[in-house]
C-alpha positions as CSV (number, residue, x, y, z in Angstrom):
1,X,-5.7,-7.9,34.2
2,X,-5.0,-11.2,32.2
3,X,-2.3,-13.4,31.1
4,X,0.9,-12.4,29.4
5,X,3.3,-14.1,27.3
6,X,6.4,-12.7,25.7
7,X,6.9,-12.9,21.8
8,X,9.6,-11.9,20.0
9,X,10.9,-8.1,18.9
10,X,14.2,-6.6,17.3
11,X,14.2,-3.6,19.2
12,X,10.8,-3.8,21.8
13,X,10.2,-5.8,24.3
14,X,6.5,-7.4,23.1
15,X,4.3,-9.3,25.1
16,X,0.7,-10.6,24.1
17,X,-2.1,-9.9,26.7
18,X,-5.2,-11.7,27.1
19,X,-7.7,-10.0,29.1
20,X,-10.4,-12.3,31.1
21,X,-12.8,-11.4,28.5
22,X,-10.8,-13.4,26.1
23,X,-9.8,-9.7,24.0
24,X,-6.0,-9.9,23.1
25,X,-4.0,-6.8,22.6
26,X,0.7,-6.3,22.7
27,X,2.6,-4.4,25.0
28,X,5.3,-3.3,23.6
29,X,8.1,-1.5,25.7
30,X,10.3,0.2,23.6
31,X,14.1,-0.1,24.3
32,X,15.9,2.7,26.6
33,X,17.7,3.9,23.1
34,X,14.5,4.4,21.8
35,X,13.8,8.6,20.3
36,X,10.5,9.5,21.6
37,X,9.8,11.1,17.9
38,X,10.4,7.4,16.4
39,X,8.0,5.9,18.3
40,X,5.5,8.9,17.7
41,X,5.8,8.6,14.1
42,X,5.0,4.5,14.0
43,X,1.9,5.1,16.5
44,X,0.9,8.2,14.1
45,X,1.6,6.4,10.8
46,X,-1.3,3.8,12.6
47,X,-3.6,6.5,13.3
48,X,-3.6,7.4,9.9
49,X,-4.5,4.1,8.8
50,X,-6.8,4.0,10.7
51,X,-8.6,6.7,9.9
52,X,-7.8,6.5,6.0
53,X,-7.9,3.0,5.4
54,X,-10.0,1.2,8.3
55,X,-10.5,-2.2,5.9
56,X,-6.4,-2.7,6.1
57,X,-6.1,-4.6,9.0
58,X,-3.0,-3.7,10.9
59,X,-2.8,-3.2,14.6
60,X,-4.7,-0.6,16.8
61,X,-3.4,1.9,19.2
62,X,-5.1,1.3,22.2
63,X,-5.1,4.9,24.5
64,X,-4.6,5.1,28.1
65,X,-7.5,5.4,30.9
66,X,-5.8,9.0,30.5
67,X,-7.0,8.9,26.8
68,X,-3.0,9.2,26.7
69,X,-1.6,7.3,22.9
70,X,1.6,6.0,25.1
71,X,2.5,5.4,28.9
72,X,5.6,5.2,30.5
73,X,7.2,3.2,33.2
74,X,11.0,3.0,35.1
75,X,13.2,0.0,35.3
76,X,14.5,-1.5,37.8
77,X,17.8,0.1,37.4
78,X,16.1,3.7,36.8
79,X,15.4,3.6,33.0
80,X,12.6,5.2,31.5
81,X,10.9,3.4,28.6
82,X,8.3,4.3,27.1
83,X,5.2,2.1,26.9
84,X,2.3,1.2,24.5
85,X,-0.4,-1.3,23.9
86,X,-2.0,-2.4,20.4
87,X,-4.5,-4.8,19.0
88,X,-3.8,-7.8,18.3
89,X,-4.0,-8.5,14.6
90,X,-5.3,-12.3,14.3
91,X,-3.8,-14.8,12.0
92,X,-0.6,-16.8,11.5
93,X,2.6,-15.8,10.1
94,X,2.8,-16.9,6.1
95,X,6.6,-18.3,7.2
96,X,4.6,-21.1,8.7
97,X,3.0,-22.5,5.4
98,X,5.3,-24.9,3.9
99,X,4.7,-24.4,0.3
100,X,3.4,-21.2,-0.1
101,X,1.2,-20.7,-3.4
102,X,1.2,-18.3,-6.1
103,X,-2.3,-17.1,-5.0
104,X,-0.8,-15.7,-1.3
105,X,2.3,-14.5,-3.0
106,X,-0.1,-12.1,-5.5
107,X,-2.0,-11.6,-2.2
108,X,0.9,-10.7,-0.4
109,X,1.7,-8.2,-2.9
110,X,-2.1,-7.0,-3.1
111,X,-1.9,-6.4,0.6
112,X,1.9,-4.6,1.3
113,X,0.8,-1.9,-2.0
114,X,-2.4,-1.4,-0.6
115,X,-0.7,-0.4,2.9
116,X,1.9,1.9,0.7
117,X,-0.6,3.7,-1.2
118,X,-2.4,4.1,1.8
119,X,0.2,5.4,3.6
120,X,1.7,7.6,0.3
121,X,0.5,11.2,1.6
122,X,1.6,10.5,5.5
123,X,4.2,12.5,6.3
124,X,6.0,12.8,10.0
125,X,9.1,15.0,11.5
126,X,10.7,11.6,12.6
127,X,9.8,10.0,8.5
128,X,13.8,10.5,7.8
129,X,15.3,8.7,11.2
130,X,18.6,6.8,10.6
131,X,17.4,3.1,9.9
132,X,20.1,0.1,9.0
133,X,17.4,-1.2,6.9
134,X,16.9,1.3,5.0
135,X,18.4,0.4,1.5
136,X,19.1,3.9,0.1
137,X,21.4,5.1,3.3
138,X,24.3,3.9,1.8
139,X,25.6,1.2,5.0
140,X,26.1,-1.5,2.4
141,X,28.7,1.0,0.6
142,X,30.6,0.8,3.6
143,X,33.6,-1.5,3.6
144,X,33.8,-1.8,7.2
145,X,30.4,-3.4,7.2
146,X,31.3,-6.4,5.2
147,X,34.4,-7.6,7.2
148,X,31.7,-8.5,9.8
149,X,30.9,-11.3,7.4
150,X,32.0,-14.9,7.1
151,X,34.7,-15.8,4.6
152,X,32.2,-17.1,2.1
153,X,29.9,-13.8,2.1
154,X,32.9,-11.8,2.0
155,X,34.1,-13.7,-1.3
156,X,30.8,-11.6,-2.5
157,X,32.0,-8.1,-1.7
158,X,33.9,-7.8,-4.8
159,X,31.0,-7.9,-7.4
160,X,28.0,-6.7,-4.7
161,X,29.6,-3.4,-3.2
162,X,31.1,-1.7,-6.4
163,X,28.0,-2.6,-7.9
164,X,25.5,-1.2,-5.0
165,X,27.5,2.1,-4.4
166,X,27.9,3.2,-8.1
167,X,24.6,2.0,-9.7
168,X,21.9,1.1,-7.6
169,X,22.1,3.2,-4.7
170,X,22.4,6.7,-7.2
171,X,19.9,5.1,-8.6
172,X,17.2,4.6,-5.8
173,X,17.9,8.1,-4.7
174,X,16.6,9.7,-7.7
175,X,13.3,7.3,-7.3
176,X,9.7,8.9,-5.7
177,X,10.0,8.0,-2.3
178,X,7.5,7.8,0.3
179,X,7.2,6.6,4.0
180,X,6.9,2.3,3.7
181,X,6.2,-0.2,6.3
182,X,9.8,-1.3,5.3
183,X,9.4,-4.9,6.5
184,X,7.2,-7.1,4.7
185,X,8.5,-10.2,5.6
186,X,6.7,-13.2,6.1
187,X,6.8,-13.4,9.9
188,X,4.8,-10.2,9.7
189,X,2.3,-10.8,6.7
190,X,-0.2,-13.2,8.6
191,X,-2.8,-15.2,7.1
192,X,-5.9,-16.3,8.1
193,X,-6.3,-19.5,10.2
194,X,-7.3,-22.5,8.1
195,X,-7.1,-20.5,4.7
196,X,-3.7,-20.4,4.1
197,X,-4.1,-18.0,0.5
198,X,-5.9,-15.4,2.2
199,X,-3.9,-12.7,4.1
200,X,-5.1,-11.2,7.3
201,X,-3.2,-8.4,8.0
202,X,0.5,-7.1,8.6
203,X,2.1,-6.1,11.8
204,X,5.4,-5.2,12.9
205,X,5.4,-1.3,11.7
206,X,8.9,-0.6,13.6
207,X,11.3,-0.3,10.7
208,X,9.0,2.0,8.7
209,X,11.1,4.7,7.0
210,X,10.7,7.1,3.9
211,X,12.9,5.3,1.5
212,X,12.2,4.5,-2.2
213,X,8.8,2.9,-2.5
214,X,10.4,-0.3,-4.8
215,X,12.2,-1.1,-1.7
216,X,8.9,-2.1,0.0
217,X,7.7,-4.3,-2.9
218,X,11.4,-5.8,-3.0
219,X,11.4,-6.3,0.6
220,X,8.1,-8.4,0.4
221,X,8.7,-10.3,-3.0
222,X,12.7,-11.6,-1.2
223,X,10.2,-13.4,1.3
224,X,9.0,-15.3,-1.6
225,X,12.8,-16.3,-3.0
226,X,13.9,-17.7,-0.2
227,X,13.2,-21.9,0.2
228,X,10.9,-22.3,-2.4
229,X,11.2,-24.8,-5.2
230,X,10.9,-22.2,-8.1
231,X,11.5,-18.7,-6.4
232,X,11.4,-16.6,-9.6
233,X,7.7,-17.1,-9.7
234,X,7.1,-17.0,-6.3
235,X,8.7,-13.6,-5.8
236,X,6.9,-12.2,-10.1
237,X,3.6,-13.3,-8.6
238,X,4.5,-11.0,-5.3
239,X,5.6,-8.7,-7.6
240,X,2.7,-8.8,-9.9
241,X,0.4,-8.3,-7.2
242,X,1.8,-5.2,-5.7
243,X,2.0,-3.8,-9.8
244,X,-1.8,-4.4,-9.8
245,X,-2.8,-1.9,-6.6
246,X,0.2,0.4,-7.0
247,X,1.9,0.7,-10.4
248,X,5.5,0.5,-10.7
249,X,7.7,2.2,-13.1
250,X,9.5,0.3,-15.5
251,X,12.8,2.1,-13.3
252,X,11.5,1.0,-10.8
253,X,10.9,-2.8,-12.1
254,X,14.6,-2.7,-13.4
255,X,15.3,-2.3,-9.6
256,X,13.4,-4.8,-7.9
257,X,15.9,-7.5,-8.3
258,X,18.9,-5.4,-6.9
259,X,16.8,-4.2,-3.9
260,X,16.2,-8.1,-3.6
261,X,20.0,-8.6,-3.1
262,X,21.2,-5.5,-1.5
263,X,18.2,-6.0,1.1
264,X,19.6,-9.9,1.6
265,X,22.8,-8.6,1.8
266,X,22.1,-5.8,4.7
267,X,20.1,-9.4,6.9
268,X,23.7,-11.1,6.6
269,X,26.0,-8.3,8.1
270,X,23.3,-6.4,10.2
């Protein structure tokens, strides 16, 4: 028993319990379209964590009264979803601080590497799924995806797609690759109440793929580049964060700023 509120989710529907003795977990009911094997490999992938890496702090699977790692339940109308409930991981989203510094950028980095290293010898049957995220696919080469675009991010696809489809997606594909969270934004890197440098933990594992491991780090730093007064040193302190924990390759540096824009790119037409 407790109180339930919804919160927001691309594919899930997520709601935030409180039970009476104040302990707060999510419920997250995964959409209808949802492969059972997906959701198996994001539950496992946080298993592995933690058991490898308990000091990350990223959301709990919480088991059944079965000791079961998902339930199910039927709509309504007769659909079958598949159910699962997690910790909740305290803290606020970093999109919420107004200036962000360069201390939680480097932090931010510190704390997505530290979750890709950790996650670097996972493997799952379900690591290759189709994702539209998922940089080195090739849905950005695609011509059809950029007429869903207004006139003035069309005007773009002249210099961006050529550009994407004969360099940097050949050249992702021949980069180490690994599974990633894939989504390091900063509605999902949380920091801690009142201390606004320090990050508390990530959430949000639903778009994790195996997919070039710059892409993660690009993914995180473009949260950096975004409103910020001087985003080049917002996003090289993100950057410089996630070098220090896991080192990139100078390929793989020559990439970042690509992934930056091809990853932009895939949030306007997807």
């Amino acid at each position: 028993q407790g109180d339930i509120k919804p919160l927001e989710g691309e594919r899930d529907q997520n709601f935030r319990v409180t039970a009476s003795d104040g302990k707060r977990f999510v419920l997250k009911i995964s959409s209808a379209g949802e492969e059972p094997e997906v959701v198996d490999f994001q539950i496992r992938a946080l298993e592995y964590l933690r058991s490898n890496a308990p000091e990350i702090n990223v959301p709990q699977v919480q088991r059944t009264g079965n000791g079961e790692l998902t339930g199910a339940l039927t709509s309504a109308a007769g659909v079958k979803h598949m159910v699962r409930m997690l910790s909740y991981v305290e803290g606020v989203p970093l999109s919420t601080i107004a200036a962000p510094s360069l201390t939680v950028a480097r932090n931010a980095g510190i704390f997505q590497a530290g979750v890709a290293q950790s996650l670097a010898n996972f493997e799952h049957p379900a690591e290759d799924h189709y994702l539209v995220w998922n940089m080195s696919n090739g849905l950005i080469e695609d011509p059809a995806l950029w007429k869903f675009g207004k006139q003035d991010i069309r005007a773009f696809e002249g210099r961006l797609r050529p550009h994407f489809a004969g360099h940097v997606i050949p050249a992702l594909r021949e980069l180490r690759s690994q599974v990633i969270h894939s989504d390091g934004h900063q509605d999902n890197l949380l920091v801690a109440e009142g201390q606004p440098d320090e990050i508390a933990g990530l959430i949000d594992f639903g778009d994790m793929v195996r997919a070039p491991l710059v892409c993660d780090a690009a993914i995180m730093a473009l949260g950096f580049a975004g409103d910020a007064q001087d985003p080049v040193k917002l996003s090289a302190a993100a950057i410089a964060g996630f070098n220090e924990v896991y080192p990139l390759t100078r390929v793989e540096c020559d990439l970042l700023y690509d992934g930056m824009v091809m990853r932009e790119a895939l949030s306007v037409y997807c």
